[in-house]
mmCIF file of C-alpha atoms and ligand atoms in Angstrom:
data_model
loop_
_atom_site.group_PDB
_atom_site.id
_atom_site.type_symbol
_atom_site.label_atom_id
_atom_site.label_comp_id
_atom_site.label_asym_id
_atom_site.label_seq_id
_atom_site.Cartn_x
_atom_site.Cartn_y
_atom_site.Cartn_z
ATOM 1 C CA MET A 26 -14.057 18.632 -32.561
ATOM 2 C CA LYS A 27 -11.355 16.210 -33.627
ATOM 3 C CA LYS A 28 -12.050 12.630 -32.686
ATOM 4 C CA GLU A 29 -9.851 11.363 -29.876
ATOM 5 C CA THR A 30 -7.560 8.521 -30.831
ATOM 6 C CA PHE A 31 -7.400 5.441 -28.673
ATOM 7 C CA LYS A 32 -5.484 2.212 -28.490
ATOM 8 C CA VAL A 33 -6.585 -1.197 -27.241
ATOM 9 C CA THR A 34 -4.170 -4.133 -27.057
ATOM 10 C CA PRO A 35 -3.930 -6.898 -24.444
ATOM 11 C CA TRP A 36 -1.055 -4.968 -22.874
ATOM 12 C CA GLU A 37 -2.128 -1.387 -23.226
ATOM 13 C CA VAL A 38 -5.368 0.578 -23.195
ATOM 14 C CA LYS A 39 -5.060 4.282 -23.931
ATOM 15 C CA GLY A 40 -7.341 7.199 -24.715
ATOM 16 C CA ASP A 41 -11.077 7.568 -24.952
ATOM 17 C CA VAL A 42 -12.198 4.144 -26.166
ATOM 18 C CA ASP A 43 -14.904 4.227 -28.835
ATOM 19 C CA TYR A 44 -16.671 0.917 -28.313
ATOM 20 C CA THR A 45 -18.745 1.182 -31.466
ATOM 21 C CA GLN A 46 -15.569 1.405 -33.495
ATOM 22 C CA LEU A 47 -13.969 -1.397 -31.471
ATOM 23 C CA VAL A 48 -16.929 -3.708 -32.099
ATOM 24 C CA LYS A 49 -16.488 -3.087 -35.814
ATOM 25 C CA GLU A 50 -12.709 -3.437 -35.853
ATOM 26 C CA PHE A 51 -12.681 -6.620 -33.795
ATOM 27 C CA GLY A 52 -15.684 -8.079 -35.587
ATOM 28 C CA VAL A 53 -17.617 -8.884 -32.407
ATOM 29 C CA SER A 54 -21.391 -8.454 -31.950
ATOM 30 C CA ARG A 55 -23.306 -6.351 -29.474
ATOM 31 C CA LEU A 56 -25.390 -8.306 -26.982
ATOM 32 C CA SER A 57 -28.895 -7.968 -28.368
ATOM 33 C CA ASP A 58 -32.079 -7.761 -26.298
ATOM 34 C CA LYS A 59 -33.005 -11.118 -27.719
ATOM 35 C CA LEU A 60 -29.826 -12.717 -26.403
ATOM 36 C CA LEU A 61 -30.235 -11.026 -23.035
ATOM 37 C CA LYS A 62 -33.752 -12.474 -22.832
ATOM 38 C CA ARG A 63 -32.391 -15.932 -23.562
ATOM 39 C CA ILE A 64 -29.818 -15.584 -20.789
ATOM 40 C CA GLU A 65 -32.500 -14.315 -18.433
ATOM 41 C CA LYS A 66 -34.751 -17.255 -19.251
ATOM 42 C CA HIS A 67 -32.099 -19.718 -18.108
ATOM 43 C CA ALA A 68 -30.595 -17.708 -15.246
ATOM 44 C CA GLY A 69 -33.898 -16.483 -13.822
ATOM 45 C CA GLU A 70 -32.473 -12.935 -13.710
ATOM 46 C CA LEU A 71 -29.995 -10.689 -15.451
ATOM 47 C CA HIS A 72 -26.758 -9.829 -13.729
ATOM 48 C CA LEU A 73 -26.370 -6.088 -13.178
ATOM 49 C CA MET A 74 -23.397 -6.033 -15.556
ATOM 50 C CA LEU A 75 -25.745 -7.292 -18.271
ATOM 51 C CA ARG A 76 -28.571 -4.953 -17.320
ATOM 52 C CA ARG A 77 -26.206 -1.997 -17.396
ATOM 53 C CA GLY A 78 -24.172 -2.883 -20.458
ATOM 54 C CA VAL A 79 -20.862 -3.526 -18.676
ATOM 55 C CA PHE A 80 -20.747 -6.857 -20.482
ATOM 56 C CA PHE A 81 -21.851 -5.591 -23.850
ATOM 57 C CA ALA A 82 -20.563 -7.759 -26.691
ATOM 58 C CA HIS A 83 -20.001 -11.389 -27.631
ATOM 59 C CA ARG A 84 -18.903 -13.969 -30.138
ATOM 60 C CA ASP A 85 -21.014 -17.045 -30.870
ATOM 61 C CA LEU A 86 -23.192 -16.757 -27.795
ATOM 62 C CA ASP A 87 -26.250 -17.754 -29.868
ATOM 63 C CA TRP A 88 -24.504 -21.001 -30.761
ATOM 64 C CA LEU A 89 -23.477 -21.624 -27.156
ATOM 65 C CA LEU A 90 -27.068 -21.193 -25.950
ATOM 66 C CA ASP A 91 -28.375 -23.413 -28.756
ATOM 67 C CA GLU A 92 -26.037 -26.141 -27.538
ATOM 68 C CA TYR A 93 -27.020 -25.525 -23.926
ATOM 69 C CA GLU A 94 -30.696 -25.838 -24.828
ATOM 70 C CA LYS A 95 -29.941 -29.140 -26.513
ATOM 71 C CA GLY A 96 -28.418 -30.338 -23.236
ATOM 72 C CA ASN A 97 -24.806 -29.841 -24.282
ATOM 73 C CA LYS A 98 -23.388 -28.032 -21.265
ATOM 74 C CA PHE A 99 -20.527 -25.585 -21.557
ATOM 75 C CA PHE A 100 -17.613 -24.766 -19.275
ATOM 76 C CA LEU A 101 -16.169 -21.370 -18.419
ATOM 77 C CA TYR A 102 -12.634 -20.229 -18.962
ATOM 78 C CA THR A 103 -10.980 -17.004 -17.883
ATOM 79 C CA GLY A 104 -7.637 -15.935 -16.498
ATOM 80 C CA CYS A 105 -5.320 -13.584 -14.709
ATOM 81 C CA GLY A 106 -1.936 -12.190 -15.645
ATOM 82 C CA PRO A 107 -0.012 -12.096 -12.363
ATOM 83 C CA SER A 108 2.160 -8.982 -12.458
ATOM 84 C CA GLY A 109 0.732 -6.913 -9.626
ATOM 85 C CA GLY A 110 -2.160 -6.570 -7.229
ATOM 86 C CA ILE A 111 -5.735 -7.401 -8.102
ATOM 87 C CA HIS A 112 -7.926 -4.353 -8.616
ATOM 88 C CA LEU A 113 -11.649 -3.719 -8.887
ATOM 89 C CA GLY A 114 -11.654 -4.161 -12.663
ATOM 90 C CA HIS A 115 -10.397 -7.740 -12.334
ATOM 91 C CA VAL A 116 -12.827 -8.483 -9.551
ATOM 92 C CA GLY A 117 -15.730 -7.232 -11.648
ATOM 93 C CA THR A 118 -15.075 -9.683 -14.483
ATOM 94 C CA TRP A 119 -14.606 -12.548 -12.059
ATOM 95 C CA LEU A 120 -17.755 -11.813 -10.084
ATOM 96 C CA PHE A 121 -19.642 -11.957 -13.331
ATOM 97 C CA THR A 122 -17.911 -15.256 -14.123
ATOM 98 C CA LYS A 123 -18.966 -16.546 -10.719
ATOM 99 C CA TRP A 124 -22.563 -15.614 -11.470
ATOM 100 C CA LEU A 125 -22.399 -17.556 -14.722
ATOM 101 C CA GLN A 126 -20.926 -20.539 -12.898
ATOM 102 C CA GLU A 127 -23.772 -20.526 -10.406
ATOM 103 C CA LYS A 128 -26.582 -19.930 -12.876
ATOM 104 C CA PHE A 129 -25.418 -22.391 -15.510
ATOM 105 C CA ASP A 130 -23.721 -24.830 -13.147
ATOM 106 C CA CYS A 131 -20.452 -24.833 -15.050
ATOM 107 C CA GLU A 132 -16.944 -25.968 -14.528
ATOM 108 C CA LEU A 133 -14.466 -23.107 -14.528
ATOM 109 C CA TRP A 134 -10.892 -23.314 -15.768
ATOM 110 C CA PHE A 135 -8.862 -20.398 -14.477
ATOM 111 C CA GLN A 136 -5.479 -19.716 -16.046
ATOM 112 C CA PHE A 137 -2.636 -17.840 -14.326
ATOM 113 C CA THR A 138 -0.264 -16.688 -17.026
ATOM 114 C CA ASP A 139 3.007 -16.358 -15.139
ATOM 115 C CA ASP A 140 4.916 -17.000 -18.373
ATOM 116 C CA GLU A 141 3.131 -14.096 -20.083
ATOM 117 C CA LYS A 142 3.905 -11.600 -17.361
ATOM 118 C CA PHE A 143 7.509 -12.722 -17.111
ATOM 119 C CA LEU A 144 7.927 -12.304 -20.869
ATOM 120 C CA PHE A 145 6.121 -8.997 -21.194
ATOM 121 C CA LYS A 146 7.079 -7.144 -18.014
ATOM 122 C CA ASP A 147 10.377 -5.980 -16.712
ATOM 123 C CA LYS A 148 10.043 -8.149 -13.620
ATOM 124 C CA SER A 149 11.991 -11.112 -12.314
ATOM 125 C CA TYR A 150 10.711 -14.658 -12.485
ATOM 126 C CA GLU A 151 10.598 -14.775 -8.683
ATOM 127 C CA GLU A 152 8.521 -11.635 -8.419
ATOM 128 C CA ILE A 153 6.010 -13.010 -10.922
ATOM 129 C CA GLN A 154 5.766 -16.241 -8.892
ATOM 130 C CA LYS A 155 5.008 -14.183 -5.804
ATOM 131 C CA TRP A 156 2.209 -12.354 -7.629
ATOM 132 C CA THR A 157 0.863 -15.644 -8.943
ATOM 133 C CA TYR A 158 0.364 -16.832 -5.393
ATOM 134 C CA GLU A 159 -1.029 -13.483 -4.205
ATOM 135 C CA ASN A 160 -3.481 -13.330 -7.125
ATOM 136 C CA MET A 161 -4.629 -16.898 -6.523
ATOM 137 C CA LEU A 162 -5.656 -15.870 -3.023
ATOM 138 C CA ASP A 163 -7.936 -13.203 -4.471
ATOM 139 C CA VAL A 164 -9.532 -15.560 -6.956
ATOM 140 C CA ALA A 165 -9.996 -18.259 -4.324
ATOM 141 C CA ALA A 166 -11.580 -15.658 -2.014
ATOM 142 C CA LEU A 167 -14.342 -14.899 -4.513
ATOM 143 C CA GLY A 168 -16.066 -18.172 -3.746
ATOM 144 C CA PHE A 169 -16.067 -20.162 -6.957
ATOM 145 C CA LYS A 170 -17.447 -23.680 -6.653
ATOM 146 C CA PRO A 171 -14.794 -25.946 -5.198
ATOM 147 C CA GLY A 172 -14.560 -29.190 -7.135
ATOM 148 C CA LYS A 173 -15.803 -27.416 -10.254
ATOM 149 C CA THR A 174 -13.072 -24.780 -10.390
ATOM 150 C CA HIS A 175 -9.569 -25.580 -11.599
ATOM 151 C CA PHE A 176 -6.597 -23.232 -11.367
ATOM 152 C CA ILE A 177 -3.866 -23.789 -13.915
ATOM 153 C CA VAL A 178 -0.525 -21.984 -13.823
ATOM 154 C CA ASP A 179 1.248 -21.921 -17.177
ATOM 155 C CA THR A 180 4.737 -22.939 -16.020
ATOM 156 C CA ARG A 181 3.445 -25.359 -13.427
ATOM 157 C CA HIS A 182 0.878 -27.071 -15.637
ATOM 158 C CA ALA A 183 3.080 -27.032 -18.702
ATOM 159 C CA GLY A 184 2.640 -30.799 -19.022
ATOM 160 C CA LEU A 185 -1.050 -30.242 -19.642
ATOM 161 C CA LEU A 186 -0.874 -27.029 -21.679
ATOM 162 C CA TYR A 187 2.262 -27.303 -23.760
ATOM 163 C CA PRO A 188 1.218 -30.246 -25.953
ATOM 164 C CA ILE A 189 -1.919 -28.282 -26.877
ATOM 165 C CA ALA A 190 -0.105 -24.963 -27.269
ATOM 166 C CA VAL A 191 2.417 -26.282 -29.788
ATOM 167 C CA LYS A 192 -0.423 -27.383 -32.022
ATOM 168 C CA PHE A 193 -1.754 -23.817 -32.037
ATOM 169 C CA ALA A 194 1.741 -22.398 -32.488
ATOM 170 C CA LYS A 195 2.276 -24.451 -35.618
ATOM 171 C CA LYS A 196 -0.740 -22.811 -37.252
ATOM 172 C CA ILE A 197 -0.052 -19.181 -36.300
ATOM 173 C CA THR A 198 2.586 -17.261 -38.235
ATOM 174 C CA PHE A 199 4.905 -14.525 -37.036
ATOM 175 C CA SER A 200 3.376 -12.149 -39.556
ATOM 176 C CA THR A 201 -0.103 -12.702 -38.071
ATOM 177 C CA VAL A 202 1.256 -11.984 -34.595
ATOM 178 C CA LYS A 203 3.034 -8.883 -35.863
ATOM 179 C CA ALA A 204 -0.074 -7.573 -37.554
ATOM 180 C CA SER A 205 -2.444 -8.429 -34.695
ATOM 181 C CA PHE A 206 -0.369 -7.247 -31.744
ATOM 182 C CA GLY A 207 2.038 -4.794 -33.323
ATOM 183 C CA MET A 208 5.050 -6.918 -32.459
ATOM 184 C CA THR A 209 8.380 -6.314 -34.122
ATOM 185 C CA ASN A 210 11.554 -8.234 -34.882
ATOM 186 C CA GLU A 211 12.990 -6.923 -31.638
ATOM 187 C CA ASP A 212 10.358 -8.596 -29.448
ATOM 188 C CA ASN A 213 11.550 -11.685 -27.621
ATOM 189 C CA ILE A 214 10.507 -15.034 -29.044
ATOM 190 C CA GLY A 215 8.477 -15.966 -25.964
ATOM 191 C CA LYS A 216 6.064 -13.136 -26.659
ATOM 192 C CA ILE A 217 5.530 -14.369 -30.172
ATOM 193 C CA PHE A 218 4.602 -17.830 -28.910
ATOM 194 C CA TYR A 219 2.454 -16.661 -26.016
ATOM 195 C CA THR A 220 -0.974 -16.498 -27.744
ATOM 196 C CA SER A 221 -0.895 -20.266 -28.149
ATOM 197 C CA MET A 222 -0.672 -20.648 -24.351
ATOM 198 C CA GLN A 223 -3.718 -18.439 -23.841
ATOM 199 C CA ALA A 224 -5.625 -20.334 -26.537
ATOM 200 C CA ALA A 225 -5.021 -23.739 -24.945
ATOM 201 C CA PRO A 226 -7.294 -23.787 -21.860
ATOM 202 C CA ALA A 227 -10.346 -23.288 -24.086
ATOM 203 C CA VAL A 228 -9.927 -26.900 -25.207
ATOM 204 C CA VAL A 229 -8.449 -28.533 -22.106
ATOM 205 C CA PRO A 230 -11.744 -30.188 -21.054
ATOM 206 C CA SER A 231 -12.257 -31.422 -24.621
ATOM 207 C CA VAL A 232 -8.793 -32.957 -24.607
ATOM 208 C CA LEU A 233 -9.257 -34.526 -21.178
ATOM 209 C CA LYS A 234 -12.696 -35.935 -21.996
ATOM 210 C CA GLY A 235 -11.819 -36.938 -25.546
ATOM 211 C CA LYS A 236 -14.913 -35.163 -26.850
ATOM 212 C CA ASN A 237 -15.693 -31.564 -27.720
ATOM 213 C CA VAL A 238 -17.134 -29.431 -24.921
ATOM 214 C CA PRO A 239 -18.441 -25.915 -25.646
ATOM 215 C CA CYS A 240 -16.527 -23.128 -23.911
ATOM 216 C CA LEU A 241 -17.522 -19.600 -22.849
ATOM 217 C CA ILE A 242 -14.848 -17.022 -22.057
ATOM 218 C CA PRO A 243 -15.819 -13.871 -20.135
ATOM 219 C CA LEU A 244 -13.111 -11.239 -20.587
ATOM 220 C CA GLY A 245 -12.254 -7.553 -20.855
ATOM 221 C CA ILE A 246 -12.388 -6.703 -24.543
ATOM 222 C CA ASP A 247 -8.631 -5.997 -24.660
ATOM 223 C CA GLN A 248 -8.066 -9.770 -24.394
ATOM 224 C CA ASP A 249 -10.152 -10.504 -27.483
ATOM 225 C CA THR A 250 -7.184 -10.256 -29.849
ATOM 226 C CA HIS A 251 -5.600 -13.502 -28.613
ATOM 227 C CA PHE A 252 -8.792 -15.373 -29.357
ATOM 228 C CA ARG A 253 -9.387 -13.593 -32.635
ATOM 229 C CA VAL A 254 -6.051 -14.968 -33.763
ATOM 230 C CA ALA A 255 -6.671 -18.421 -32.291
ATOM 231 C CA ARG A 256 -10.261 -18.809 -33.436
ATOM 232 C CA ASP A 257 -9.256 -19.711 -36.961
ATOM 233 C CA VAL A 258 -7.122 -22.484 -35.532
ATOM 234 C CA TYR A 259 -9.612 -24.251 -33.229
ATOM 235 C CA PRO A 260 -11.596 -25.893 -36.050
ATOM 236 C CA LYS A 261 -8.384 -26.775 -37.896
ATOM 237 C CA LEU A 262 -7.441 -28.825 -34.837
ATOM 238 C CA GLY A 263 -10.905 -30.368 -34.675
ATOM 239 C CA PHE A 264 -12.271 -28.249 -31.789
ATOM 240 C CA TYR A 265 -15.235 -25.902 -31.381
ATOM 241 C CA LYS A 266 -14.448 -22.211 -31.446
ATOM 242 C CA PRO A 267 -14.990 -20.838 -27.940
ATOM 243 C CA ALA A 268 -17.813 -18.349 -27.365
ATOM 244 C CA ILE A 269 -16.816 -15.074 -25.724
ATOM 245 C CA MET A 270 -18.517 -12.350 -23.676
ATOM 246 C CA HIS A 271 -16.759 -8.983 -23.610
ATOM 247 C CA SER A 272 -16.853 -6.276 -21.002
ATOM 248 C CA VAL A 273 -15.976 -2.611 -21.320
ATOM 249 C CA PHE A 274 -13.093 -1.336 -19.187
ATOM 250 C CA TRP A 275 -13.470 -0.168 -15.642
ATOM 251 C CA PRO A 276 -12.478 3.480 -15.635
ATOM 252 C CA ALA A 277 -9.209 4.434 -13.972
ATOM 253 C CA LEU A 278 -9.555 6.625 -10.907
ATOM 254 C CA LYS A 279 -8.083 9.569 -12.746
ATOM 255 C CA GLY A 280 -10.703 9.682 -15.389
ATOM 256 C CA PRO A 281 -12.702 8.126 -18.141
ATOM 257 C CA GLU A 282 -9.718 7.541 -20.445
ATOM 258 C CA GLY A 283 -7.764 4.282 -20.532
ATOM 259 C CA LYS A 284 -8.671 1.655 -17.953
ATOM 260 C CA MET A 285 -8.060 0.680 -14.383
ATOM 261 C CA GLY A 286 -4.684 -0.995 -14.478
ATOM 262 C CA ALA A 287 -2.350 -2.609 -11.991
ATOM 263 C CA SER A 288 0.737 -0.719 -13.091
ATOM 264 C CA ASP A 289 -0.259 2.679 -11.703
ATOM 265 C CA GLU A 290 -0.819 2.605 -7.932
ATOM 266 C CA ASN A 291 -3.033 5.643 -8.004
ATOM 267 C CA SER A 292 -5.138 4.686 -11.008
ATOM 268 C CA ALA A 293 -6.549 1.618 -9.326
ATOM 269 C CA ILE A 294 -8.165 0.440 -6.125
ATOM 270 C CA PHE A 295 -6.607 -2.828 -5.055
ATOM 271 C CA THR A 296 -8.254 -5.611 -3.091
ATOM 272 C CA THR A 297 -5.630 -5.221 -0.390
ATOM 273 C CA ASP A 298 -6.121 -1.458 0.056
ATOM 274 C CA SER A 299 -7.154 -0.434 3.552
ATOM 275 C CA ALA A 300 -10.390 1.445 4.119
ATOM 276 C CA LYS A 301 -8.340 4.602 4.723
ATOM 277 C CA GLU A 302 -6.442 4.091 1.485
ATOM 278 C CA VAL A 303 -9.674 3.662 -0.492
ATOM 279 C CA GLU A 304 -11.019 6.831 1.044
ATOM 280 C CA ARG A 305 -7.829 8.746 0.259
ATOM 281 C CA LYS A 306 -7.694 7.518 -3.347
ATOM 282 C CA ILE A 307 -11.313 8.291 -4.113
ATOM 283 C CA LYS A 308 -11.293 11.673 -2.444
ATOM 284 C CA LYS A 309 -8.010 12.707 -3.977
ATOM 285 C CA TYR A 310 -8.013 11.079 -7.405
ATOM 286 C CA ALA A 311 -11.478 9.951 -8.489
ATOM 287 C CA PHE A 312 -12.377 12.067 -11.493
ATOM 288 C CA SER A 313 -15.485 14.047 -10.737
ATOM 289 C CA GLY A 314 -18.403 14.991 -12.935
ATOM 290 C CA GLY A 315 -19.197 17.794 -10.501
ATOM 291 C CA ARG A 316 -18.969 21.492 -11.272
ATOM 292 C CA ASP A 317 -16.294 23.982 -10.232
ATOM 293 C CA THR A 318 -18.332 25.647 -7.509
ATOM 294 C CA VAL A 319 -21.151 24.443 -5.284
ATOM 295 C CA GLU A 320 -23.300 27.249 -6.626
ATOM 296 C CA GLU A 321 -22.790 26.137 -10.208
ATOM 297 C CA HIS A 322 -23.291 22.470 -9.288
ATOM 298 C CA ARG A 323 -26.591 23.249 -7.582
ATOM 299 C CA ARG A 324 -27.676 25.227 -10.619
ATOM 300 C CA ILE A 325 -26.759 22.908 -13.504
ATOM 301 C CA GLY A 326 -26.044 19.582 -11.797
ATOM 302 C CA GLY A 327 -23.233 17.071 -12.273
ATOM 303 C CA ASN A 328 -22.372 14.677 -15.080
ATOM 304 C CA VAL A 329 -22.602 11.020 -14.017
ATOM 305 C CA ASP A 330 -21.229 9.719 -17.313
ATOM 306 C CA VAL A 331 -17.707 10.899 -16.563
ATOM 307 C CA ASP A 332 -17.928 10.673 -12.790
ATOM 308 C CA VAL A 333 -15.742 7.796 -11.663
ATOM 309 C CA ALA A 334 -17.368 7.329 -8.253
ATOM 310 C CA PHE A 335 -20.753 7.012 -9.950
ATOM 311 C CA GLN A 336 -19.348 4.627 -12.535
ATOM 312 C CA TYR A 337 -17.975 2.291 -9.853
ATOM 313 C CA LEU A 338 -21.440 2.140 -8.337
ATOM 314 C CA ARG A 339 -22.947 1.447 -11.734
ATOM 315 C CA PHE A 340 -20.353 -1.177 -12.676
ATOM 316 C CA GLY A 341 -20.983 -3.256 -9.604
ATOM 317 C CA PHE A 342 -20.981 -1.696 -6.188
ATOM 318 C CA MET A 343 -24.603 -0.584 -6.117
ATOM 319 C CA GLU A 344 -26.789 -3.539 -6.936
ATOM 320 C CA ASP A 345 -30.124 -1.854 -6.435
ATOM 321 C CA ASP A 346 -31.229 -0.242 -9.710
ATOM 322 C CA VAL A 347 -33.754 1.994 -7.995
ATOM 323 C CA LYS A 348 -31.180 3.367 -5.566
ATOM 324 C CA LEU A 349 -28.694 3.907 -8.366
ATOM 325 C CA GLU A 350 -31.306 5.800 -10.388
ATOM 326 C CA GLY A 351 -32.053 7.929 -7.334
ATOM 327 C CA ILE A 352 -28.387 8.857 -7.042
ATOM 328 C CA ARG A 353 -28.186 9.624 -10.736
ATOM 329 C CA ARG A 354 -31.152 11.954 -10.566
ATOM 330 C CA ALA A 355 -29.986 13.701 -7.408
ATOM 331 C CA TYR A 356 -26.515 14.248 -8.862
ATOM 332 C CA GLU A 357 -27.782 15.398 -12.224
ATOM 333 C CA ASN A 358 -30.176 17.909 -10.795
ATOM 334 C CA GLY A 359 -27.646 19.304 -8.370
ATOM 335 C CA ASP A 360 -29.215 18.027 -5.130
ATOM 336 C CA MET A 361 -26.260 15.738 -4.497
ATOM 337 C CA LEU A 362 -22.725 17.083 -4.322
ATOM 338 C CA THR A 363 -19.540 15.314 -5.388
ATOM 339 C CA SER A 364 -18.448 14.854 -1.779
ATOM 340 C CA GLU A 365 -21.713 13.043 -1.022
ATOM 341 C CA LEU A 366 -21.472 10.848 -4.090
ATOM 342 C CA LYS A 367 -17.878 9.965 -3.257
ATOM 343 C CA SER A 368 -18.864 9.061 0.301
ATOM 344 C CA ILE A 369 -21.432 6.582 -1.012
ATOM 345 C CA ALA A 370 -18.872 4.976 -3.302
ATOM 346 C CA ILE A 371 -16.285 4.795 -0.502
ATOM 347 C CA LYS A 372 -18.784 3.135 1.809
ATOM 348 C CA GLU A 373 -19.945 0.549 -0.737
ATOM 349 C CA ILE A 374 -16.435 -0.336 -1.915
ATOM 350 C CA ASN A 375 -15.118 -0.611 1.619
ATOM 351 C CA GLU A 376 -17.977 -2.878 2.631
ATOM 352 C CA PHE A 377 -17.079 -5.209 -0.198
ATOM 353 C CA LEU A 378 -13.348 -5.075 0.533
ATOM 354 C CA LYS A 379 -13.761 -5.749 4.223
ATOM 355 C CA GLU A 380 -15.499 -9.040 3.465
ATOM 356 C CA HIS A 381 -13.112 -9.841 0.668
ATOM 357 C CA GLN A 382 -10.037 -9.293 2.816
ATOM 358 C CA LEU A 383 -11.353 -11.706 5.445
ATOM 359 C CA LYS A 384 -12.024 -14.341 2.801
ATOM 360 C CA ARG A 385 -8.652 -13.667 1.223
ATOM 361 C CA ALA A 386 -6.894 -14.376 4.495
ATOM 362 C CA LYS A 387 -8.795 -17.638 4.818
ATOM 363 C CA ALA A 388 -8.094 -18.578 1.190
ATOM 364 C CA LYS A 389 -4.509 -19.587 1.946
ATOM 365 C CA LYS A 390 -5.708 -23.086 2.669
ATOM 366 C CA ASP A 391 -8.094 -23.184 -0.316
ATOM 367 C CA VAL A 392 -5.540 -22.446 -3.013
ATOM 368 C CA GLU A 393 -4.224 -25.993 -3.012
ATOM 369 C CA LYS A 394 -7.752 -27.281 -3.302
ATOM 370 C CA PHE A 395 -8.331 -25.262 -6.485
ATOM 371 C CA LEU A 396 -5.044 -26.107 -8.188
ATOM 372 C CA TRP A 397 -5.543 -28.689 -10.889
ATOM 373 C CA LYS A 398 -3.949 -32.016 -10.155
ATOM 374 C CA GLY A 399 -3.916 -34.108 -13.246
HETATM 375 N N1 LIG B 429 -3.745 -12.406 -20.487
HETATM 376 C C1 LIG B 429 -4.643 -12.152 -19.401
HETATM 377 C C2 LIG B 429 -4.141 -10.969 -18.568
HETATM 378 O O1 LIG B 429 -3.097 -10.439 -18.810
HETATM 379 C C3 LIG B 429 -4.838 -13.374 -18.543
HETATM 380 C C4 LIG B 429 -5.671 -14.431 -19.222
HETATM 381 C C5 LIG B 429 -5.262 -15.687 -19.571
HETATM 382 C C6 LIG B 429 -7.030 -14.332 -19.627
HETATM 383 N N2 LIG B 429 -6.264 -16.373 -20.142
HETATM 384 C C7 LIG B 429 -7.365 -15.586 -20.188
HETATM 385 C C8 LIG B 429 -7.983 -13.294 -19.531
HETATM 386 C C9 LIG B 429 -8.649 -15.804 -20.691
HETATM 387 C C10 LIG B 429 -9.254 -13.535 -20.047
HETATM 388 C C11 LIG B 429 -9.578 -14.775 -20.611
HETATM 389 O O2 LIG B 429 -4.786 -10.566 -17.646
#
């Protein structure tokens, strides 16, 4: 059979992603058992996204842990492009980030790239500002450590970021940006500059403290390209290269191809979806690894690898490994039907969202607290 083609850029993920090929192309490393053991030694446990390979690759994590073991603590940096609602894929990465913050007692710098989304999307400046605020509520609701968590918004914290970004911009050429992101002469000039804004927060604490601080960036692997371009520049400016941990993509509702994205209402479950809406989306759209007829399903069993409801449980909504294994076995041997599996996923996701929506409503007063005031 002909190999499926796929595409992974920070702005588009298409097709059946071959992670082995991606690891090679991007030049990242798989998380080895040895590294996982080192993380476990410090954290006292392994997060389920590490146990199950959702976070699967890295750059320079060995170095980061060496520094940590020498007493040189690192900070975390991640971000959100505010162009629509927050979906489960975002939440997954950020819950993992929260775990790292707790286990390693880190500061977290959280960037909201309103400039990026304005430049790349066909949306007004005002609409992007609205999403910036809405998205901040979701991040604040996740319960990062107040006092150790700093939100920065690109246009609002330009005074902090811009002096750093121009230094990156001076060392990145248009031809590198063209080659790395597929940009053309017709792209607006803001897009060409943007990578330097995303590179900047990785050194903000170093700049503020006047001494280098190691940085770890948890991200979806589509975001790696910005840092691949910027990594050559960090040492030229006298900074450490940031370490990175990469996650695979959360599957879209409609199937294993592409990723959950905010631009298609029915491909994603949003944090603001009602319980009814979640139920409707999963029942109607979630790609099933079940068979055409109950008789056939009972006889040969379902396929959990392509089953989206199962994958959401595996990616985060079923913490208990033993329970998850039980579901896998029951589905694979035909004892459990698709409707039953979907019901479990609906219940688990809705339990999470109910809590989250309460916290989100309360977060309105926390947002100010998290915004960096320098
Ligand atoms: N560009 C990212 C997005 O569109 C947002 C972002 C900014 C980010 N800085 C980051 C993501 C650092 C991961 C790590 O969602």
